Coordinates of C-alpha atoms in Angstrom, one line a residue:
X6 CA 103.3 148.4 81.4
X7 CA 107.0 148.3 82.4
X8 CA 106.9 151.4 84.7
X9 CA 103.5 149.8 86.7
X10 CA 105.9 146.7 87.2
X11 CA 108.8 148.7 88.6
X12 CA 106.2 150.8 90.7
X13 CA 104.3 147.6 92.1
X14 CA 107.7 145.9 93.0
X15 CA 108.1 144.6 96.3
X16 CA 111.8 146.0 97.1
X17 CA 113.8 143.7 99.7
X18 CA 117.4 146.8 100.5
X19 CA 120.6 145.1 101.6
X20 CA 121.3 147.2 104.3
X21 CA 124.7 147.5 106.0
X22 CA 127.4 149.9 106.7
X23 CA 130.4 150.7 104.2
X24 CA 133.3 148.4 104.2
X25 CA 131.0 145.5 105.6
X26 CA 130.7 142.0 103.8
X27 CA 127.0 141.6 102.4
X28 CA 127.1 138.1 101.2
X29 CA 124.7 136.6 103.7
X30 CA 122.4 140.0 103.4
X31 CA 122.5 139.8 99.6
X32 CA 121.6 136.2 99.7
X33 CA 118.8 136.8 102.4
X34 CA 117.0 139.6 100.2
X35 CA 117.6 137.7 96.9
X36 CA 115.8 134.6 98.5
X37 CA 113.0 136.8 99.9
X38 CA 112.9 138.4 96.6
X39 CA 112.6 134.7 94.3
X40 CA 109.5 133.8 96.5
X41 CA 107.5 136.8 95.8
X42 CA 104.7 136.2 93.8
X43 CA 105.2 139.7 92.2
X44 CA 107.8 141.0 90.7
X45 CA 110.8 142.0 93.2
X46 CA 113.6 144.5 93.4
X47 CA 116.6 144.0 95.6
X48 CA 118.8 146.9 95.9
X49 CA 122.4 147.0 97.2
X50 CA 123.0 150.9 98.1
X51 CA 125.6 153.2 97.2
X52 CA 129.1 152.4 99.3
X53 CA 131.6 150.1 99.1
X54 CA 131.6 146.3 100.4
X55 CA 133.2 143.1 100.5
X56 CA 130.9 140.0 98.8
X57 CA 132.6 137.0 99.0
X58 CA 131.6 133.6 96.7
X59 CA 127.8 133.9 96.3
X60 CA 125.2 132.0 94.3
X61 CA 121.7 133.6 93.6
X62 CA 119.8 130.5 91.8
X63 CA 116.2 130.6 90.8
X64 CA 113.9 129.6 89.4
X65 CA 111.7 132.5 91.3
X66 CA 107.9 133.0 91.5
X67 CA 108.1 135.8 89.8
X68 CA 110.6 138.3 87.8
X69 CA 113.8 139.6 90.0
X70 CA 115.4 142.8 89.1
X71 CA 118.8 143.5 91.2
X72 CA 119.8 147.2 91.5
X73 CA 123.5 147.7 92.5
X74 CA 124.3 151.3 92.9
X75 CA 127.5 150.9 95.1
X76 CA 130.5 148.8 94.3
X77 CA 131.2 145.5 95.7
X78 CA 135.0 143.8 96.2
X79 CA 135.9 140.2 95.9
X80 CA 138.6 138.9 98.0
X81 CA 141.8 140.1 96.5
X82 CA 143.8 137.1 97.4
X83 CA 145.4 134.5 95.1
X84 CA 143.5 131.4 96.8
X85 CA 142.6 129.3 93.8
X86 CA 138.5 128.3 95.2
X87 CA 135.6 127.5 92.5
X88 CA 135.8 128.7 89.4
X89 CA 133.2 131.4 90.0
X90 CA 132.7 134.4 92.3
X91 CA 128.9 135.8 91.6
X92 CA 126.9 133.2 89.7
X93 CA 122.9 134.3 88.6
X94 CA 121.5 131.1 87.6
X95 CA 118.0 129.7 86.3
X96 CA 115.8 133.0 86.4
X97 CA 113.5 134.2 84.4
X98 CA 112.8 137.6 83.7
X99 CA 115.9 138.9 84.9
X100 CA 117.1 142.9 85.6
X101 CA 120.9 144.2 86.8
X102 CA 121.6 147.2 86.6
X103 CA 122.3 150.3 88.9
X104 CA 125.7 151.8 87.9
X105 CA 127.4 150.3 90.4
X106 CA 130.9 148.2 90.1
X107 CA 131.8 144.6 90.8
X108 CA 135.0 145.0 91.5
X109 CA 137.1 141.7 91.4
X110 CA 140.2 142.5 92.7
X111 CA 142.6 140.7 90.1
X112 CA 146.1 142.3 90.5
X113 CA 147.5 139.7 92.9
X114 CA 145.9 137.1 91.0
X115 CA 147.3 137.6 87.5
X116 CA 150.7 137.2 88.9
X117 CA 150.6 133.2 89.2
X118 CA 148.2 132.8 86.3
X119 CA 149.3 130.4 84.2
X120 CA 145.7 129.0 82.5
X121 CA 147.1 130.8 79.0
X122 CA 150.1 128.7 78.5
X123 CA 148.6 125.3 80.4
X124 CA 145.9 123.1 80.4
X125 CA 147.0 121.9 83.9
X126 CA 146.7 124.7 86.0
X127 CA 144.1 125.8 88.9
X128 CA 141.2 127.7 87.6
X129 CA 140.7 131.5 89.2
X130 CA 137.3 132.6 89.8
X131 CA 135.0 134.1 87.2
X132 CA 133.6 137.8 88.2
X133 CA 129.7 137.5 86.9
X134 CA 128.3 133.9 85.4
X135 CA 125.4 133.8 83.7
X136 CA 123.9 130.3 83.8
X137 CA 120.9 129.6 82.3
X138 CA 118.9 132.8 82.8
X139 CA 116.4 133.6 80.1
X140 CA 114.5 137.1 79.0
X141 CA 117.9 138.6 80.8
X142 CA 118.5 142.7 80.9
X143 CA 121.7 143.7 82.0
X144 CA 122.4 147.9 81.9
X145 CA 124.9 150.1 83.6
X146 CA 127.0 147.8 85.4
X147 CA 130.8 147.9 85.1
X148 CA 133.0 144.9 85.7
X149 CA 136.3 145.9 86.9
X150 CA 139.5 143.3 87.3
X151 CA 138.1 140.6 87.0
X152 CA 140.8 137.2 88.0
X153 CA 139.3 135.4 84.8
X154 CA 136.9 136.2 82.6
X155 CA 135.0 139.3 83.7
X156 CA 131.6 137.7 82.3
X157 CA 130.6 134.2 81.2
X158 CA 127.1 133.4 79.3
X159 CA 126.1 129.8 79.4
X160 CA 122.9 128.5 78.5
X161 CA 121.1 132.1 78.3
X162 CA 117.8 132.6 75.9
X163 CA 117.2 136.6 75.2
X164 CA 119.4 138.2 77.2
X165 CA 120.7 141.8 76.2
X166 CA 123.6 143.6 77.8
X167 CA 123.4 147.2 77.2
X168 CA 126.0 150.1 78.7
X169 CA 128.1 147.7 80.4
X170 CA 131.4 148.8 80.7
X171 CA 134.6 145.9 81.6
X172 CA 137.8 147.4 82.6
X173 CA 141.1 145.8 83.4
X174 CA 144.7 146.0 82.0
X175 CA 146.2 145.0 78.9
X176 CA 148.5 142.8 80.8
X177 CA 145.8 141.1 83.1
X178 CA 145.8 137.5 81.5
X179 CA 142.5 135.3 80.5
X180 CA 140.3 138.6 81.6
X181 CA 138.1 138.3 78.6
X182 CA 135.1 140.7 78.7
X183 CA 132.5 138.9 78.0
X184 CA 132.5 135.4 76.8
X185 CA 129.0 133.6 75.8
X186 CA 128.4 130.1 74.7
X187 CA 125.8 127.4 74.6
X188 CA 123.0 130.7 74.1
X189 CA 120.6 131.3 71.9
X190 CA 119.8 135.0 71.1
X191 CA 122.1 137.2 73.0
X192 CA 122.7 141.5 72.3
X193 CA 125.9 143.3 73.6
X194 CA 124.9 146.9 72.4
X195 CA 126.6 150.1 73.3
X196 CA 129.3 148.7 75.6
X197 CA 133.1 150.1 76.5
X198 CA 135.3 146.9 76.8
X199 CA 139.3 147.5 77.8
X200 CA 140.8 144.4 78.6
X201 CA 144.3 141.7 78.7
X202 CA 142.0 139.6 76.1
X203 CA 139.1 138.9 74.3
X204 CA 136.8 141.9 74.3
X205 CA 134.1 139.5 73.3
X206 CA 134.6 135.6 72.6
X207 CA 132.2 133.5 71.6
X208 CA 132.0 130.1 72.5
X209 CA 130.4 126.5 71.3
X210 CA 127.2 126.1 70.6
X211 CA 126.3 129.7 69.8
X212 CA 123.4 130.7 68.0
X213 CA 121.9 134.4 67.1
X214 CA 124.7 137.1 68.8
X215 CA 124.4 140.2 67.6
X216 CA 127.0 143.0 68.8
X217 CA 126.5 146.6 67.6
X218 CA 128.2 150.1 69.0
X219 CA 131.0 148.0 71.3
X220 CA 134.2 150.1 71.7
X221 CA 137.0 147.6 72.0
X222 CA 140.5 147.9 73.4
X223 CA 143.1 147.4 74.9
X224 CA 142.4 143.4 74.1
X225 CA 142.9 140.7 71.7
X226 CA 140.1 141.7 69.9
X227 CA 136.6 140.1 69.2
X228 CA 137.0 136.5 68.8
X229 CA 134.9 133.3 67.4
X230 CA 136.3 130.5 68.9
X231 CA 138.8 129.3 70.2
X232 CA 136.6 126.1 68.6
X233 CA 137.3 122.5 68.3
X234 CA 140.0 121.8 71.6
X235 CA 137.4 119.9 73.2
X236 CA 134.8 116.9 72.1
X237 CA 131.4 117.2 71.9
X238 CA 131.5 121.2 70.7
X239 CA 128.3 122.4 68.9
X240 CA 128.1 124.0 66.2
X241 CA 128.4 127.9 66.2
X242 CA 125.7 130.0 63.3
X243 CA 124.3 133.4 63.4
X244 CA 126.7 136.0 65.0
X245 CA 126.4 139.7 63.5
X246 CA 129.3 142.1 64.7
X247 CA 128.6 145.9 63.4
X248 CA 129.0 149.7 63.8
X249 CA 132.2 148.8 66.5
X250 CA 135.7 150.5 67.2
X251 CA 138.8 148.2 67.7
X252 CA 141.8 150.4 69.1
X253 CA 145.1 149.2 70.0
X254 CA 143.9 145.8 70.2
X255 CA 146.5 142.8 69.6
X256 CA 143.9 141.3 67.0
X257 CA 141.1 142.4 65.6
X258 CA 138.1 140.3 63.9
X259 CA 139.3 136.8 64.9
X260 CA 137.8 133.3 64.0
X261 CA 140.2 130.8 65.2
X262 CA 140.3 126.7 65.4
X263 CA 142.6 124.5 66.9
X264 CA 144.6 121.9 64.5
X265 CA 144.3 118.4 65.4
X266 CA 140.7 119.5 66.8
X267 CA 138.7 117.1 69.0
X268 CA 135.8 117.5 67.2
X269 CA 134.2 118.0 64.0
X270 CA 131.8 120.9 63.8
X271 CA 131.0 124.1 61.7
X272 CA 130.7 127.8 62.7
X273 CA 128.3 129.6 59.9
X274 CA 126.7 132.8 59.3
X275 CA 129.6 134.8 60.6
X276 CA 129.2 138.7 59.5
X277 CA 131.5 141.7 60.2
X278 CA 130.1 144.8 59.1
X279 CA 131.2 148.8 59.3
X280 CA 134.1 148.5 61.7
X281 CA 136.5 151.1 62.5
X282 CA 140.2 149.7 62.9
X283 CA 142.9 152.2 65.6
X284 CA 146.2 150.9 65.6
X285 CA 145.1 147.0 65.4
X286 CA 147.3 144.3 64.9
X287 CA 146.4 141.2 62.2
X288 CA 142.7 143.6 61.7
X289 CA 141.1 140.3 59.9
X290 CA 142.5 137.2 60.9
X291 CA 140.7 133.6 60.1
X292 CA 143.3 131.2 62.2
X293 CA 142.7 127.6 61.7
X294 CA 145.7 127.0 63.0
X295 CA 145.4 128.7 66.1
X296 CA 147.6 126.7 68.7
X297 CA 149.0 128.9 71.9
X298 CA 151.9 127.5 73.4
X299 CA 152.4 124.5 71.1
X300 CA 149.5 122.5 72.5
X301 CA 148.5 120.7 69.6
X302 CA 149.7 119.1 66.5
X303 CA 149.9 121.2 63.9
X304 CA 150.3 118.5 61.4
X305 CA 147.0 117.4 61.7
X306 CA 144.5 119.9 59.8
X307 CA 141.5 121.4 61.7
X308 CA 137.9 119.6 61.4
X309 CA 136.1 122.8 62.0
X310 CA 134.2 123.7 59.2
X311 CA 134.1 127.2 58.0
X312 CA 131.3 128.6 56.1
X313 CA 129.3 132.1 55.1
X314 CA 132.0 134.7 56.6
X315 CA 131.4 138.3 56.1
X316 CA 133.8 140.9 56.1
X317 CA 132.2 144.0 55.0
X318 CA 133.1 147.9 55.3
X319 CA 136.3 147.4 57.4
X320 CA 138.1 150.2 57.6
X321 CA 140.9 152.4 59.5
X322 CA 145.0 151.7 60.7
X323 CA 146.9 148.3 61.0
X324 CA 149.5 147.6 63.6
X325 CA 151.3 145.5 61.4
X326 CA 151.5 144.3 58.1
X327 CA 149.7 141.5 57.9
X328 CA 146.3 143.4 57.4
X329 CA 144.3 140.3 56.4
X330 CA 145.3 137.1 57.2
X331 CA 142.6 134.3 55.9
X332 CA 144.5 130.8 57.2
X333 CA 141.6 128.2 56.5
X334 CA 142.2 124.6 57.4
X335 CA 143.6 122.7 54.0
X336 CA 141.3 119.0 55.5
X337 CA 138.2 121.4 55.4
X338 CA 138.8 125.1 53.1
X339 CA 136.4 127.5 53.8
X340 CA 133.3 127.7 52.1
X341 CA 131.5 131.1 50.9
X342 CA 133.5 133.6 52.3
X343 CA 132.8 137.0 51.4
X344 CA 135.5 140.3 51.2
X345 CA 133.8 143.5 50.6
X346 CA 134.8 147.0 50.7
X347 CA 138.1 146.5 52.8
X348 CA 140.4 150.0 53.4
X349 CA 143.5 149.0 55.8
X350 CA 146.4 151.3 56.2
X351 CA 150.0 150.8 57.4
X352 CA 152.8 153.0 57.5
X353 CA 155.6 150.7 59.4
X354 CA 159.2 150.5 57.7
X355 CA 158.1 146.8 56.8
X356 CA 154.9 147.8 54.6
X357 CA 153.4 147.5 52.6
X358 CA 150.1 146.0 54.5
X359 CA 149.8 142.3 53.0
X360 CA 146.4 140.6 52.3
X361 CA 146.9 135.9 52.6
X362 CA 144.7 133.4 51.6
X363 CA 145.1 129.8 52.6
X364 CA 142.8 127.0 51.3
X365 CA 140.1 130.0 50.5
X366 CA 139.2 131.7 47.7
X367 CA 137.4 134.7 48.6
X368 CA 134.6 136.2 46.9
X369 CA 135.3 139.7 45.6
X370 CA 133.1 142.8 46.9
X371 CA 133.8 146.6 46.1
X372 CA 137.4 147.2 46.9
X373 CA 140.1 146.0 49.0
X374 CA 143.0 147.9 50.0
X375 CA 145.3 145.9 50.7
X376 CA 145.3 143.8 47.4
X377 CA 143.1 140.9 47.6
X378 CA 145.6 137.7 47.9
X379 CA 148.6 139.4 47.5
X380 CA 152.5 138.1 48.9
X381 CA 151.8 134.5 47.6
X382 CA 148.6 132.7 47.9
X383 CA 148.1 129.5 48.5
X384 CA 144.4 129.0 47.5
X385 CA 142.4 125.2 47.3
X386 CA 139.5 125.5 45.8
X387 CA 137.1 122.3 45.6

């Protein structure tokens, strides 16, 4: 059925010569391509060109697949504009794929980015948004320095991203790889993600992620949260991470909550399963007192409830000592959370690897090396 679709496809070519900008071809074809009645391919070819900001907005008549097999550039400037550069936005039945590159052009950015220390600052363009698409396939696309965030979700209802590779430097700041939020039923399978943040971060309102066969690092990990620095957050349940390699990564499995949090919601059904650990620093960190820059009181304990955590079949090298690190808020401990089958090694001159509790009394699975609660719990139970 899927192969008659492809063959049947009315296919609208952006046609132009190398080094050219395609932004008003691009948006010509994709327009051309939403009215169809049938489903349509547009295809950018193999070469190299400029696209400057761009927003390809349904809904269409009928499913759109865009095919990039070249690489496109964003202007590498450090003009702060809209807080976006390629934005796909209420279409259903959605394709990208191709092999080709958005290429963001970052470097000159990340110099006089400042979002990671500030709330006031100006916002750099995202590479790729997502915004509200739904029964979404995205393969074979690669994402390379990105300003901010290489991908955003927002709003998204089946959409899987399978093969996609993100590439910028460890230093690059606020490049997280892909960041979803507000979805409901979202795959990232089989993807290479080497970053200056989150791998993968996962935002408000989330519901039913599932991330299997991701290779992260260089990054800060894969990350629930930040949650509760804004009101009005929703709640956060179902996300399944397993079968991934973290190396060299500054964190590793990270759920983290601002203190003094604006509002009061809970992030559930949280599973890590069979992941293999290179070289990462804090490999298992719950931070409810996650607060960059001194932006928040710490005095005041997070209202972000914590409940049915998963660690299971973690295994491989920490960066530091601090192998597990399980800070839960002391106004709200942490309900129901689950260690099982934990192996974490580290050979530094300040070993041995430590495992800390705060307001959490973990429920016991298999083994744990390092030593459940060791170096001086401080454990609430209620």
């Amino acid at each position: 059925m899927k192969q008659q679709i492809l063959t049947n496809a009315e296919v609208f070519k952006v046609s132009s010569s190398t080094g050219s900008d395609i932004t008003q071809a691009l948006l010509k074809a994709f327009t051309s391509a939403c009215q169809s009645p049938s489903a349509s391919q547009v295809v950018i070819p193999k070469g190299e060109f400029k696209l400057g900001e761009i927003e390809l907005t349904g809904p269409c008549k009928a499913p759109v697949e865009i095919t990039l097999k070249g690489t496109v550039k964003a202007d590498g400037t450090t003009k702060h504009g809209k807080e976006r550069w390629v934005v796909f936005s209420r279409i259903d039945g959605f394709k990208l794929n191709g092999g080709g590159t958005f290429d963001g052009e970052g470097n000159a950015a990340w110099r006089v980015n400042n979002c990671h220390k500030t709330f006031e600052c100006k916002k750099l363009p995202i590479s790729i948004r997502f915004d509200f698409v739904t029964k979404a396939e995205i393969r074979d696309i690669t994402s390379l320095d990105s300003k901010n965030f290489h991908v955003n979700v927002i709003g998204a209802k089946n959409m899987t991203f399978t093969n996609v590779k993100v590439i910028a430097p460890a230093e690059s700041p606020n490049t997280d790889g892909i960041h979803v939020g507000r979805s409901d039923g979202i795959k990232i399978l089989n993807s290479m993600i080497s970053t200056g943040d989150d791998c993968i971060s996962v935002g408000d309102g989330m519901k039913n992620l599932h991330v299997e066969g991701v290779v992260c690092g260089p990054g800060h990990g894969i990350s629930v949260g930040s949650l509760g620095r804004y009101g009005h957050e929703q709640d956060v349940t179902g996300i399944t991470v397993k079968n991934c390699t973290l190396r060299e990564t500054d964190n590793g499995l990270r759920i983290k909550t601002w203190p003094s949090a604006a509002c009061a919601t809970t992030a559930s059904g949280i599973h890590f399963e069979n992941i293999i650990l290179k070289n990462v620093s804090n490999p298992i960190l719950i931070d409810q007192e996650y607060c960059p820059w001194n932006q928040c009181n710490k005095n005041k304990p997070s209202t972000i409830k914590l409940a049915d955590i998963r660690f299971t079949n973690i295994r491989g090298t920490s960066g530091n000592k601090d192998a597990v690190k399980l800070l839960c808020s002391r106004g709200h401990p942490c309900e129901n959370v689950e260690i099982g089958n934990i192996d974490i090694k580290y050979s530094g001159a300040d070993g041995p690897a430590t495992f800390q509790c705060s307001n959490v009394k973990p429920k016991l699975v298999g083994t744990q090396n390092p030593k459940a609660c060791s170096a001086g719990p401080v454990v609430k139970t209620h």
